[in-house]
Tab-separated table of C-alpha atoms in Angstrom:
chain	number	residue	atom	x	y	z
A	696	UNK	CA	-37.748	-30.240	-16.427
A	697	UNK	CA	-37.637	-28.796	-19.803
A	698	UNK	CA	-38.394	-25.359	-20.999
A	699	UNK	CA	-37.803	-23.400	-24.268
A	700	UNK	CA	-37.466	-19.533	-24.293
A	701	UNK	CA	-37.278	-18.153	-27.745
A	702	UNK	CA	-36.118	-14.540	-27.659
A	703	UNK	CA	-33.841	-12.380	-29.806
A	704	UNK	CA	-30.313	-11.754	-28.233
A	705	UNK	CA	-30.888	-7.996	-27.728
A	706	UNK	CA	-33.587	-9.024	-25.343
A	707	UNK	CA	-31.327	-10.826	-22.916
A	708	UNK	CA	-31.255	-8.863	-19.681
A	709	UNK	CA	-30.964	-9.331	-16.205
A	710	UNK	CA	-34.496	-9.883	-15.678
A	711	UNK	CA	-34.135	-13.069	-17.836
A	712	UNK	CA	-31.537	-14.414	-15.750
A	713	UNK	CA	-33.890	-13.764	-12.935
A	714	UNK	CA	-36.577	-15.466	-14.424
A	715	UNK	CA	-34.368	-18.493	-15.030
A	716	UNK	CA	-32.981	-18.428	-11.610
A	717	UNK	CA	-36.529	-18.519	-10.065
A	718	UNK	CA	-37.598	-21.300	-12.277
A	719	UNK	CA	-34.717	-23.574	-11.669
A	720	UNK	CA	-33.563	-22.719	-8.380
A	721	UNK	CA	-30.302	-24.494	-7.523
A	722	UNK	CA	-30.450	-27.322	-10.097
A	723	UNK	CA	-27.704	-27.666	-12.429
A	724	UNK	CA	-29.207	-26.667	-15.913
A	725	UNK	CA	-27.709	-26.590	-19.554
A	726	UNK	CA	-28.067	-23.730	-21.686
A	727	UNK	CA	-27.736	-24.296	-25.513
A	728	UNK	CA	-27.908	-21.532	-27.778
A	729	UNK	CA	-29.163	-21.559	-31.839
A	730	UNK	CA	-30.050	-19.227	-34.008
A	731	UNK	CA	-33.500	-19.837	-35.190
A	732	UNK	CA	-34.665	-19.870	-38.761
A	733	UNK	CA	-38.295	-19.416	-39.389
A	734	UNK	CA	-38.108	-20.082	-43.078
A	735	UNK	CA	-36.463	-23.281	-42.874
A	736	UNK	CA	-38.642	-24.637	-40.242
A	737	UNK	CA	-41.801	-23.613	-42.270
A	738	UNK	CA	-40.366	-25.510	-45.522
A	739	UNK	CA	-39.349	-28.618	-43.413
A	740	UNK	CA	-42.688	-30.124	-44.211
A	741	UNK	CA	-43.677	-31.036	-48.043
A	742	UNK	CA	-47.430	-30.240	-47.410
A	743	UNK	CA	-46.383	-26.971	-45.495
A	744	UNK	CA	-43.749	-26.152	-48.262
A	745	UNK	CA	-46.036	-26.907	-51.240
A	746	UNK	CA	-48.870	-24.573	-49.380
A	747	UNK	CA	-46.745	-21.414	-48.900
A	748	UNK	CA	-45.257	-21.872	-52.531
A	749	UNK	CA	-48.774	-21.894	-53.663
A	750	UNK	CA	-49.595	-18.945	-51.679
A	751	UNK	CA	-46.718	-17.065	-53.215
A	752	UNK	CA	-47.836	-17.526	-56.529
A	753	UNK	CA	-51.242	-16.363	-55.502
A	754	UNK	CA	-50.081	-13.441	-54.236
A	755	UNK	CA	-47.808	-12.683	-57.318
A	756	UNK	CA	-51.006	-13.130	-59.949
A	757	UNK	CA	-53.457	-11.438	-57.277
A	758	UNK	CA	-55.351	-14.484	-57.281
A	759	UNK	CA	-57.545	-16.223	-54.097
A	760	UNK	CA	-56.630	-13.458	-52.030
A	761	UNK	CA	-58.776	-12.848	-48.736
A	762	UNK	CA	-59.254	-9.174	-47.844
A	763	UNK	CA	-60.073	-8.352	-44.171
A	764	UNK	CA	-61.814	-5.353	-43.318
A	765	UNK	CA	-59.900	-4.156	-39.895
A	766	UNK	CA	-62.698	-1.737	-39.159
A	767	UNK	CA	-64.717	-4.608	-38.287
């Protein structure tokens, strides 16, 4: 069984530990801690990277923007 938890270090508390204990009981578990970089993840795919870079250029040039009316 594998479970991934993604949270901020500041969110670690006794409730989190209790959830892990409830999920895994007395089974041996391995905890691996790594920093998650969303930018690196999003730029990993060439297609996604190109799409994001085009979107940044569109914002800079104020082109192809979609406006959303939050009242609707």
